[in-house]
Coordinates of C-alpha atoms in Angstrom, one line a residue:
X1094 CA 113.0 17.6 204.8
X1095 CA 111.9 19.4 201.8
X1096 CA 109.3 17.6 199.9
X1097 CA 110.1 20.3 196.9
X1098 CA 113.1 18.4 196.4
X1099 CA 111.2 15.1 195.6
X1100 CA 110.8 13.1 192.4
X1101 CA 107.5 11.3 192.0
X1102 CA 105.7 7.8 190.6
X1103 CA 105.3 9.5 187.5
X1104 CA 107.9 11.0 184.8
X1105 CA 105.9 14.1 183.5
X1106 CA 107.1 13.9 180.4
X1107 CA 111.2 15.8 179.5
X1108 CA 113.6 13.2 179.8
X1109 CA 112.7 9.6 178.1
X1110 CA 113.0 6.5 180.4
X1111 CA 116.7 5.2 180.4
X1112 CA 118.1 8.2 178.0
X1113 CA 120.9 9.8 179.4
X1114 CA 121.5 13.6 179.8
X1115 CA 123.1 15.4 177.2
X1116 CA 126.9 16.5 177.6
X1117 CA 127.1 20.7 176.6
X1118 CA 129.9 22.0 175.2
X1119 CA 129.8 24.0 178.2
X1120 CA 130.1 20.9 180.5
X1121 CA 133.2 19.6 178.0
X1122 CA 135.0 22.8 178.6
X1123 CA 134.8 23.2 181.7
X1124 CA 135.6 19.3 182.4
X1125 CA 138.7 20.2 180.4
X1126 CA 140.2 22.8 182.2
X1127 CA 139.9 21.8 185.6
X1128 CA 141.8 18.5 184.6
X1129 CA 144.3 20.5 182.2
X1130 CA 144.8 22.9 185.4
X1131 CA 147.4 20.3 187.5
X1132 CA 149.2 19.7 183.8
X1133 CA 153.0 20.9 183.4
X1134 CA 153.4 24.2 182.0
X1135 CA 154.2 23.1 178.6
X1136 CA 151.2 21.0 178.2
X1137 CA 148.8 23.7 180.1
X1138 CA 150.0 26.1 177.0
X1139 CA 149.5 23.8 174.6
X1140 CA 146.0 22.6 176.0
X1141 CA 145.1 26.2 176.0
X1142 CA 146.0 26.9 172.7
X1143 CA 144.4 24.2 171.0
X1144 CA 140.8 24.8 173.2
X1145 CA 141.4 28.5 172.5
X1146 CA 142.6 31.3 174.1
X1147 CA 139.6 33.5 173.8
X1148 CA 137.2 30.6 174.7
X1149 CA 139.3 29.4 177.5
X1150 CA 139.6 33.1 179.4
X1151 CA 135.7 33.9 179.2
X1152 CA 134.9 30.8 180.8
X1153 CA 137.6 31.3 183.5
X1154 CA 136.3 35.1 184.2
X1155 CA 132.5 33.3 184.5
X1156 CA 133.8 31.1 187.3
X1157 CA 135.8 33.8 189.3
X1158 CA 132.5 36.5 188.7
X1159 CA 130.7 33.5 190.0
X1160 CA 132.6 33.1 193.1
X1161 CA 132.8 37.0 193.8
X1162 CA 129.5 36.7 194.7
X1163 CA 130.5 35.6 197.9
X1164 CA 132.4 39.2 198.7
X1165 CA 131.2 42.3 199.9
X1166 CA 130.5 44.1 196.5
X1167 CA 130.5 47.8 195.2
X1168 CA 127.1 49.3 196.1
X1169 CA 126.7 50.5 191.9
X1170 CA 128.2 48.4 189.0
X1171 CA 131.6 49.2 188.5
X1172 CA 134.4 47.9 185.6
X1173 CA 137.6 45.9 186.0
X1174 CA 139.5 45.2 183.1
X1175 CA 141.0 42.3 183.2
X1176 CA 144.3 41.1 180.4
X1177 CA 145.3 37.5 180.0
X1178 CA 147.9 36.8 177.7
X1179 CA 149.2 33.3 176.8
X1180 CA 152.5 33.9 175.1
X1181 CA 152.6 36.7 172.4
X1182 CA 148.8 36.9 172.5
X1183 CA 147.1 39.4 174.6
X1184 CA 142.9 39.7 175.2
X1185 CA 141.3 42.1 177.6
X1186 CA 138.4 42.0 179.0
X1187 CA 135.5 43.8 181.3
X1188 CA 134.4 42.7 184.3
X1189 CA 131.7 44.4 185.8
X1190 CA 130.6 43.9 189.6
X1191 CA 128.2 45.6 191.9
X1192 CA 124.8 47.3 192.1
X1193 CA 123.7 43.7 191.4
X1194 CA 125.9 42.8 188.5
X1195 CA 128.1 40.0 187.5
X1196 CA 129.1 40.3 183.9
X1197 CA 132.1 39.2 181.9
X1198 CA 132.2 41.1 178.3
X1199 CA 134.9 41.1 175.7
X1200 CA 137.0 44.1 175.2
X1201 CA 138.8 46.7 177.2
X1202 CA 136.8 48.6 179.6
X1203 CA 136.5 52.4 179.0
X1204 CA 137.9 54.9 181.8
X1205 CA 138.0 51.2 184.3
X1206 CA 139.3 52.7 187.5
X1207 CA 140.5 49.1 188.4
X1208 CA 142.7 46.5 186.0
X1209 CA 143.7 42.9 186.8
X1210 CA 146.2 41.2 184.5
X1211 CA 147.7 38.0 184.4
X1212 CA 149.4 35.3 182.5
X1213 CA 146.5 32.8 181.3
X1214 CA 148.2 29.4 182.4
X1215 CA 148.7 30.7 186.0
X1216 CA 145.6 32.0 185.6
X1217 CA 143.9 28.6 185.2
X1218 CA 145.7 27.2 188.2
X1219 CA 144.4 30.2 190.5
X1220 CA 140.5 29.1 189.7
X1221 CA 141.2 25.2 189.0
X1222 CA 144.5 24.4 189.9
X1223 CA 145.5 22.4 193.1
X1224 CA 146.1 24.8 196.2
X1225 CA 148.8 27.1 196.2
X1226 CA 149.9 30.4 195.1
X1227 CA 149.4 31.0 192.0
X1228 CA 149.9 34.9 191.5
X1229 CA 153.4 35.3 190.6
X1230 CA 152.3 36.7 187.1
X1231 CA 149.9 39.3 188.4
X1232 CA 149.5 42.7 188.5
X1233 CA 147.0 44.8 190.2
X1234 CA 146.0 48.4 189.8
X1235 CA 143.8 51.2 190.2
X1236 CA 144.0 54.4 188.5
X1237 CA 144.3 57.5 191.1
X1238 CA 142.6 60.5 190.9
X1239 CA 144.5 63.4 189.4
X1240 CA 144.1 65.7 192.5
X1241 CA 144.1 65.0 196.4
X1242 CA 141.0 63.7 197.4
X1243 CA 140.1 64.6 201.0
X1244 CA 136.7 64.8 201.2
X1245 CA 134.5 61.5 201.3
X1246 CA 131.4 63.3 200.3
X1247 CA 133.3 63.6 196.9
X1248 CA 132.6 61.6 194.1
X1249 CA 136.1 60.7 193.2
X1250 CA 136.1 58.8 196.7
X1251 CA 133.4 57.0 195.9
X1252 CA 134.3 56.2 192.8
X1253 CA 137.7 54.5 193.9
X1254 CA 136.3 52.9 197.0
X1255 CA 134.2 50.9 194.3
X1256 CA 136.9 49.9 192.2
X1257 CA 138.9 49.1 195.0
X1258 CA 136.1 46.9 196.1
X1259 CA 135.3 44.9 193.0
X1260 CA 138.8 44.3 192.4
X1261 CA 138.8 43.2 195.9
X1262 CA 136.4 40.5 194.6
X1263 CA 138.3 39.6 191.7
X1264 CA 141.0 38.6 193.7
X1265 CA 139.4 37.2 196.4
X1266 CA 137.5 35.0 194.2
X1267 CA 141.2 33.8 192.7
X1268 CA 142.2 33.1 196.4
X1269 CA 139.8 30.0 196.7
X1270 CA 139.2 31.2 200.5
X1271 CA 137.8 28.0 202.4
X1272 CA 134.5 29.2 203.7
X1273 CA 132.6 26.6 206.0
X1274 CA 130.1 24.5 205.0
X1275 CA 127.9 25.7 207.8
X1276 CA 128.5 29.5 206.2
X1277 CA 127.9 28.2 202.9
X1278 CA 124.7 26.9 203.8
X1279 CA 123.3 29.8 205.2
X1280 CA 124.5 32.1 202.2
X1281 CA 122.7 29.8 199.9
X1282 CA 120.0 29.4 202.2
X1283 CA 120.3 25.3 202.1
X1284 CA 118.1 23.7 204.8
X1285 CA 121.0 21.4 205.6
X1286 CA 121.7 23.7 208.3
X1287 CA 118.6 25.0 209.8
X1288 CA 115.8 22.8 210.4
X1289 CA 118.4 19.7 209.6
X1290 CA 121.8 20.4 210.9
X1291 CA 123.4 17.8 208.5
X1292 CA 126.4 20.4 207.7
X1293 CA 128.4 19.1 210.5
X1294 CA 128.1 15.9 209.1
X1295 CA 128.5 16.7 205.7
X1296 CA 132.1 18.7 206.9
X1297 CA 133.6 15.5 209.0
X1298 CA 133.6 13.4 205.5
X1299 CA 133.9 15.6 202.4
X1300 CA 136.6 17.9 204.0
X1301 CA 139.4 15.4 203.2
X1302 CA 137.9 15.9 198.5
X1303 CA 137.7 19.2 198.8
X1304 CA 140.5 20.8 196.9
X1305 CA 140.3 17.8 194.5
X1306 CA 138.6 16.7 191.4
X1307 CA 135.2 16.2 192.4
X1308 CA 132.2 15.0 190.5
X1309 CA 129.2 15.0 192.2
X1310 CA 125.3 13.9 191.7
X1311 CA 122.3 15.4 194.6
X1312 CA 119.3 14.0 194.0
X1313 CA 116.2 16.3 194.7
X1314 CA 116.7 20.3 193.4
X1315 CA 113.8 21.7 195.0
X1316 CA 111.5 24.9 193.8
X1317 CA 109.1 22.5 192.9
X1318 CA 108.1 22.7 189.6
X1319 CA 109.3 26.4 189.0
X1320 CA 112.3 26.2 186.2
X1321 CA 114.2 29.0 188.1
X1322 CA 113.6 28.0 191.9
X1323 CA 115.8 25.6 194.0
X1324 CA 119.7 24.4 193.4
X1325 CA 120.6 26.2 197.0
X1326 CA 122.2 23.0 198.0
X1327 CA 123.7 22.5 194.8
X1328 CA 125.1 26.1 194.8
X1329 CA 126.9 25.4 198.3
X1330 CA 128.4 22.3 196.9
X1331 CA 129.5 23.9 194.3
X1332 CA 131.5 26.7 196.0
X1333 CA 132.7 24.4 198.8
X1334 CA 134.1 22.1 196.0
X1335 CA 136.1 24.8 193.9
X1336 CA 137.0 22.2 191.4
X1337 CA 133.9 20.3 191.2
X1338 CA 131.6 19.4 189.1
X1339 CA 127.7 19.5 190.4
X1340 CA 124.8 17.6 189.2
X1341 CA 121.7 18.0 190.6
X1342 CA 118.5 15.7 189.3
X1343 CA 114.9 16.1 189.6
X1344 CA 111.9 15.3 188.2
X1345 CA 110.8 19.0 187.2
X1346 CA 113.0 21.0 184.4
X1347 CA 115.5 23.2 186.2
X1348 CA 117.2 24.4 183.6
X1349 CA 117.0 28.1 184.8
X1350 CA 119.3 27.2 187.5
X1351 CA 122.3 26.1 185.5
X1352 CA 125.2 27.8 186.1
X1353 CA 128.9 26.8 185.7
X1354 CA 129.9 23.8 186.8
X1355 CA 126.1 23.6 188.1
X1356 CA 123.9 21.0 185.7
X1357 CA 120.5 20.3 186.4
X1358 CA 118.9 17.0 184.8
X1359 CA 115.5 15.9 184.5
X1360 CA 114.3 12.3 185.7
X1361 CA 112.8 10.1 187.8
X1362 CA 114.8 8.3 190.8
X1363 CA 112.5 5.6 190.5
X1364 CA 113.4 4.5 186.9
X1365 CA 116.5 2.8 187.2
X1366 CA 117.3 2.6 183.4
X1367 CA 117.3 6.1 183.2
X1368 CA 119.5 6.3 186.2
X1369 CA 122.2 3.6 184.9
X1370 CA 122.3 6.1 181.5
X1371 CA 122.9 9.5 183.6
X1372 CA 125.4 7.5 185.2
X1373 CA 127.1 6.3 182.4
X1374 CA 127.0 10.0 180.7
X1375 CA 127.9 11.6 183.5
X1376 CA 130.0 9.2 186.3
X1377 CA 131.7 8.4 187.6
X1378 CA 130.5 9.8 191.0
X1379 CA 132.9 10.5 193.6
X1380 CA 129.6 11.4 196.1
X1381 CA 126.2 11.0 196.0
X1382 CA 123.4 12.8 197.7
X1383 CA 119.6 11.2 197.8
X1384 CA 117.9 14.2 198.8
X1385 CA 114.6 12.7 196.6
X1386 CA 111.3 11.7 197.4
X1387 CA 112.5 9.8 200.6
X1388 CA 110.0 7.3 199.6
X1389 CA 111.8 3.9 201.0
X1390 CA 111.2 2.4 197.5
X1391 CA 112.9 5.1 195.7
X1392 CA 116.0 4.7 197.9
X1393 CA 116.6 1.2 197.6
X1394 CA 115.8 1.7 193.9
X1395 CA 118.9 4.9 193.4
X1396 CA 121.0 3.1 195.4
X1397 CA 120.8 -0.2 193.4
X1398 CA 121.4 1.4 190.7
X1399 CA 124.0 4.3 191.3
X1400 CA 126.4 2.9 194.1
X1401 CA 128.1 0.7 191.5
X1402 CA 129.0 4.1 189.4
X1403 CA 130.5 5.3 192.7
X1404 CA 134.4 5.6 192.8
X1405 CA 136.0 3.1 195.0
X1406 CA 136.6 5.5 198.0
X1407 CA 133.6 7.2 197.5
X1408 CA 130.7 8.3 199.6
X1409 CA 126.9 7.8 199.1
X1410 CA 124.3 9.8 201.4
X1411 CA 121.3 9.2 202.4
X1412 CA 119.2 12.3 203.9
X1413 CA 116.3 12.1 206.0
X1414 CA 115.7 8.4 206.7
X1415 CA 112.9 9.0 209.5
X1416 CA 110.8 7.6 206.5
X1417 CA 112.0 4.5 207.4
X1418 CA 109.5 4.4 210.5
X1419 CA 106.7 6.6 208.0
X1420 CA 103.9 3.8 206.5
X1421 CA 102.5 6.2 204.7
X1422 CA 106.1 6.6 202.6
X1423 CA 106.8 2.8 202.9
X1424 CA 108.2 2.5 206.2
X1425 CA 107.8 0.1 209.1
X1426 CA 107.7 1.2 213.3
X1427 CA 107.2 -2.3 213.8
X1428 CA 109.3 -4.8 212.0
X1429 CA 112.8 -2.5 212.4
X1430 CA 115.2 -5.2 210.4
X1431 CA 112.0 -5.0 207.5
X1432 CA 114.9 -5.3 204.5
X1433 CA 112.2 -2.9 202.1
X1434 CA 112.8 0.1 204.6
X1435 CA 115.9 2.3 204.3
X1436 CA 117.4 1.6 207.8
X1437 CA 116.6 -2.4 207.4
X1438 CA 118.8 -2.0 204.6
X1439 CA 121.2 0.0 206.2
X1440 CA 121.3 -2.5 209.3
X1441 CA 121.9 -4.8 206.8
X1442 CA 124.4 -3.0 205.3
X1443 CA 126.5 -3.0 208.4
X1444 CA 126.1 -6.8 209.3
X1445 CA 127.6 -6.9 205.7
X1446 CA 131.0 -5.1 207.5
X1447 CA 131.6 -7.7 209.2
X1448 CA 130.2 -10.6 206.7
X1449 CA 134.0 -12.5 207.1
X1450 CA 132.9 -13.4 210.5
X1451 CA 129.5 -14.7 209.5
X1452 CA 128.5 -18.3 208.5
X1453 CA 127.1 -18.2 205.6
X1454 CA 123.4 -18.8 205.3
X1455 CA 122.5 -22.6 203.6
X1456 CA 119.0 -21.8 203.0
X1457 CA 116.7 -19.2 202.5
X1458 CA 116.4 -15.7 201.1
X1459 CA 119.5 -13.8 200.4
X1460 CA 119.1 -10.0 201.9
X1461 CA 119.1 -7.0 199.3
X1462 CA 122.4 -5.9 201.0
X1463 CA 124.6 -9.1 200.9
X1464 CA 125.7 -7.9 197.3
X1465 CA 127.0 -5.1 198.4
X1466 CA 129.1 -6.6 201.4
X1467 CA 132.8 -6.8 199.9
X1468 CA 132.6 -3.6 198.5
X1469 CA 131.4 -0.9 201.4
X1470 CA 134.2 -0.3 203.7
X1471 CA 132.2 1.7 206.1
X1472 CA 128.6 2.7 207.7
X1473 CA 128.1 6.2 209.6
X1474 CA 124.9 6.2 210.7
X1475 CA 123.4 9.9 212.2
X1476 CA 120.3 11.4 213.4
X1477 CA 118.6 11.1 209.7
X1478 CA 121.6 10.7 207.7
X1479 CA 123.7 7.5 206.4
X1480 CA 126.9 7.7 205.1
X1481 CA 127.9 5.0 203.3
X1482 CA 132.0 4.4 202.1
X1483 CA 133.0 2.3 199.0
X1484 CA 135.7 0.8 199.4
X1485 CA 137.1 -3.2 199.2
X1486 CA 136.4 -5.3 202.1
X1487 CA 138.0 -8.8 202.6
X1488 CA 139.8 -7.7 205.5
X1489 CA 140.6 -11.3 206.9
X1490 CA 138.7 -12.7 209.7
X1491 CA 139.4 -14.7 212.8
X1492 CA 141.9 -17.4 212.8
X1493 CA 140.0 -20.3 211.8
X1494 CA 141.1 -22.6 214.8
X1495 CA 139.1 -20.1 216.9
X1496 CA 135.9 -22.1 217.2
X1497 CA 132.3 -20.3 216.5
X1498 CA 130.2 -22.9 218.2
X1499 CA 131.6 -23.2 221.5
X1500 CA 131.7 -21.1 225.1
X1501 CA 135.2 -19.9 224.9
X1502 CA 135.1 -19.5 228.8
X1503 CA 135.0 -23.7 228.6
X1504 CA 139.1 -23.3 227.6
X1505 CA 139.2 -22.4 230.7
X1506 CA 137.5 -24.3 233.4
X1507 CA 140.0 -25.9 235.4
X1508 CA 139.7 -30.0 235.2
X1509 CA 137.9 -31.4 238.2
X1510 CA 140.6 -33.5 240.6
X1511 CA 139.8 -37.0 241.0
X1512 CA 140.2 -38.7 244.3

């Protein structure tokens, strides 16, 4: 559980109560093309043309450097020029990998070894599109040596095994290989396998949205309150969703983690104005992650106010409820059904499956949960994790001749004789 990944009582400052987080032009854009990506080819021109060309490509390249990351790279930084045209208008770019690197600059690379090119529309549907090939307009190639090169000690080898290799990324990146979420993980060093092993988990659900359109929030960034530290989980969400969007919130600036398609925000799970604003700006949500404070109070409180932003079909996670058994983070070992605790509420949650069967209470208090009961379809319930479906339930119960009240084993008793 990593209690760098927490919000707190307190908003220090950042964010106002209730004021939603900006939209970039950054966030617009890409937003833009991953829905213009599954357009027909007329309208995926057009689109292009009136974002622009130029604008369009550079924020492609950043997206495919971005995923190259996860490829063996050249051991110094070597050039790939890469040309995109979109009809009669032609842009070339330099893509420089290894040694640490990851750059997209405009212009045509001098004495590039390696050169990708590509129609711009197909180019779009091989980072955003839905799966499938999507390299019919490509064309790779590396520039050979103008002698026979024999010996690997020399430095024209090494020189083309490096431009062999980064264009190896490039292309790999535009393959959208699935990785697992358990490789993932480990890459970005998440601790949602290793220590927790919630991956699994995590796999069984989300496997079925990942080549879709997927917007999702996490709760809880970690790094504490270091601007540049934490976002591993959101990284591995981010390249197991290729055409998601990622937003992570938590109560310290994080902006030093942004990449694209990765948005930190700043502000406190316990405020649920400021919640119902992010979720306006930035929702609807086809998943949610609290991976916060775990405070019992704070869960209740994100899910009041976020579940109803949730797309019907949708999933909202819960990490780490042990807390629910913790006093000292407002839980209760003794009183299990205790409807303030987040597995009392989940408990209640599940009684709400099934609410069609129930009679309904005359008098009394009215749990937390029974609003939600027409509108979760399911309840997964895991060592430390709840998974919780939206979807419509008024699935129709018993017959209503069936009585409620009374043994059923009584239809049955055969009449005693009389004499």
């Amino acid at each position: 559980m990593p209690t760098d990944a927490t919000t707190t009582l307190e908003n220090p400052g950042g964010t106002s109560p209730g004021a939603p987080p900006e939209t970039t032009p950054q966030t617009a854009l890409e937003t833009a093309l991953i829905r213009l990506a599954d357009r027909s080819d007329a309208e995926v021109a057009a689109g292009l043309a009136d974002l622009g060309p130029d604008r369009c490509a550079r924020a492609l390249l950043r997206e495919t450097v971005d995923r190259a990351r996860l490829f063996p790279e050249p051991p110094v930084a070597t050039a790939v020029e890469v040309r995109l045209r979109l009809g009669e208008k032609r842009s070339a770019y330099t893509v420089t990998l290894g040694g640490g690197a990851h750059e997209v600059t405009p212009g045509p690379a001098e004495a590039a070894r390696a050169r990708l090119a590509q129609d711009l529309p197909e180019f779009l549907r091989a980072v955003y599109g839905a799966p499938g090939r999507h390299d019919a307009t490509r064309e790779l190639h590396i520039t050979e040596p103008d002698r026979p090169v024999l010996d690997p000690a020399d430095p024209e080898h090494a020189e083309r095994a490096a431009a062999v290799t980064a264009l190896h990324q490039l292309a790999g990146a535009l393959a959208r290989p699935h990785r697992s979420l358990n490789e993932l993980a480990v890459h970005f060093r998440s601790d949602k396998w290793g220590g927790h092993w919630y991956t699994p988990h995590y796999d069984r659900y989300f496997a079925p949205l990942r080549d879709g359109v997927v917007n999702l929030l996490e709760i809880g960034i970690g790094g504490y309150d270091d601007p540049d530290q934490g976002g591993a989980s959101l990284r591995m969400w981010k390249h197991y969703f290729p055409r998601g969007l990622v937003h992570g919130l938590d109560v310290y600036e994080k902006r030093g983690i942004a990449e694209p398609r990765l948005f930190p925000l700043r502000g406190d799970q316990s405020d649920p104005a400021y919640l119902a604003g992010l979720a306006a700006e930035r929702g609807p949500f086809d998943i949610v992650i609290d991976d916060g404070s775990h405070l019992n109070e704070h869960v209740l409180t994100s899910f009041e106010a976020l579940f109803p932003h949730l797309r019907p079909g949708g999933l909202y996670v819960v990490e780490d409820t042990q807390t629910a058994y913790w006093t000292g983070w407002g839980g209760n070992d003794r009183d299990l059904n205790d409807p303030t605790t987040s597995m009392g509420f989940v408990k209640a949650l599940v009684d709400g499956l099934n609410h069609q069967e129930r009679t309904p209470a005359q008098d009394g208090p009215v749990s937390p949960a029974a609003r939600w009961e027409r509108g979760i379809g399911a309840v997964h319930v895991h060592h430390n994790l709840v998974v919780v479906e939206k979807s419509v339930n008024t699935e129709q119960g018993a017959p209503a001749w069936v009585p409620r009240d009374v043994d059923p084993r009584s239809w049955y008793t055969a009449p005693e004789r009389s004499e």
